XYZ file of C-alpha atoms in Angstrom:
138
model
C -47.614 17.226 15.124
C -50.561 18.444 17.218
C -52.522 15.270 16.419
C -49.580 13.183 17.633
C -49.222 15.194 20.861
C -52.959 14.851 21.508
C -52.625 11.098 21.003
C -49.842 10.840 23.593
C -51.811 12.895 26.131
C -55.036 10.903 25.655
C -55.451 8.492 28.619
C -57.506 5.997 26.582
C -54.764 5.649 23.958
C -51.365 4.043 24.260
C -48.339 4.559 22.025
C -46.171 1.447 21.697
C -42.683 2.612 20.762
C -40.188 0.363 18.923
C -42.935 -2.145 18.240
C -44.463 -3.992 15.340
C -47.826 -5.701 15.081
C -47.232 -9.378 14.298
C -50.874 -10.443 14.438
C -54.284 -8.798 14.610
C -57.377 -10.726 15.631
C -61.070 -10.101 15.981
C -64.091 -11.550 17.683
C -64.878 -14.645 15.644
C -64.030 -15.055 11.982
C -65.361 -11.687 10.785
C -65.853 -9.847 14.052
C -64.466 -6.423 14.908
C -60.851 -5.945 15.929
C -60.341 -7.232 19.478
C -56.596 -7.277 19.954
C -53.103 -7.470 18.530
C -49.922 -9.352 19.275
C -47.089 -6.847 19.399
C -43.362 -7.543 19.218
C -40.930 -5.127 20.829
C -38.152 -4.837 18.228
C -35.567 -3.984 20.898
C -36.229 -6.817 23.369
C -37.959 -9.330 21.093
C -40.741 -9.745 23.667
C -44.221 -10.446 22.226
C -47.237 -9.237 24.163
C -50.989 -9.407 23.713
C -52.788 -6.063 23.690
C -56.584 -5.752 23.759
C -57.671 -2.980 21.380
C -60.755 -1.626 19.667
C -58.807 0.472 17.165
C -55.371 0.641 15.609
C -53.374 3.448 13.975
C -50.084 2.652 12.244
C -47.200 5.125 12.132
C -44.444 3.812 9.887
C -42.004 6.637 10.298
C -41.635 10.164 9.115
C -38.453 10.124 7.088
C -39.135 10.366 3.354
C -37.432 7.658 1.282
C -35.908 10.096 -1.217
C -32.145 9.626 -0.900
C -32.040 8.134 -4.413
C -33.360 11.463 -5.755
C -30.548 13.599 -4.302
C -28.909 15.612 -7.065
C -31.772 14.892 -9.466
C -34.634 16.859 -7.865
C -34.650 19.687 -5.365
C -34.964 18.282 -1.849
C -35.291 20.327 1.328
C -33.009 19.956 4.354
C -35.191 17.129 5.725
C -35.177 15.186 2.444
C -38.688 16.061 1.262
C -39.193 16.732 -2.454
C -39.775 20.456 -2.950
C -42.907 21.188 -4.969
C -44.351 24.431 -6.276
C -46.923 25.613 -3.663
C -50.412 24.279 -4.350
C -49.186 21.771 -6.929
C -47.205 18.580 -7.400
C -44.684 20.185 -9.805
C -41.060 19.584 -8.824
C -37.876 21.373 -9.840
C -37.698 19.181 -12.968
C -40.198 19.819 -15.755
C -42.470 16.812 -16.274
C -41.641 15.260 -12.884
C -44.324 15.382 -10.206
C -44.244 14.374 -6.539
C -47.093 13.119 -4.371
C -47.718 11.672 -0.958
C -45.362 11.474 1.959
C -42.263 12.361 -0.075
C -43.548 15.936 -0.362
C -46.083 16.290 2.450
C -44.430 16.968 5.785
C -47.517 18.497 7.380
C -50.380 15.978 7.184
C -48.778 12.621 6.274
C -52.099 10.812 5.980
C -53.231 8.214 3.447
C -56.131 10.393 2.324
C -53.927 13.417 1.611
C -51.397 11.170 -0.149
C -54.200 9.815 -2.341
C -55.375 13.351 -3.094
C -51.912 14.548 -4.071
C -51.494 11.368 -6.130
C -54.610 12.346 -8.072
C -53.224 15.871 -8.500
C -49.927 14.463 -9.809
C -51.720 12.162 -12.262
C -53.857 15.004 -13.613
C -50.816 17.285 -13.860
C -48.980 14.586 -15.796
C -51.895 14.192 -18.217
C -52.036 17.952 -18.808
C -48.249 18.064 -19.199
C -48.293 15.227 -21.756
C -51.171 16.778 -23.720
C -49.360 20.105 -23.804
C -46.090 18.442 -24.853
C -47.672 16.422 -27.669
C -49.719 19.378 -28.911
C -46.546 21.486 -29.062
C -44.771 18.790 -31.110
C -47.726 18.441 -33.480
C -47.864 22.197 -33.934
C -51.468 22.271 -32.767
C -52.217 25.849 -31.784
C -55.922 25.365 -30.957
C -55.717 22.081 -29.036
């Protein structure tokens, strides 16, 4: 939240509420970003905004309603995971990214937790199959 507050207070940055980027353009065919056309979803008005950078925020409500009653969710709808892991309340089910990260909500942290979930799944599957095979030293 601090990053967001800093963004709002920064005079060189502008937050465009209730808006969607409908076009981004650069300088020439492969030039750097120069501007965007933005549509206000309330009024329908399209405006041209000169920019040198762009940060998308697509919302902060996890899309987990379909998991209600199947996995433990917190009061805000985030999947509850064991601290420091991607393990959920259901054995063999792992959660990663914005459905379980209410603090950072960044692509890089989502990718990292996705890697953690994949590795946890591999270890879970190896353990499961070794148990079935009766392998005690695997």
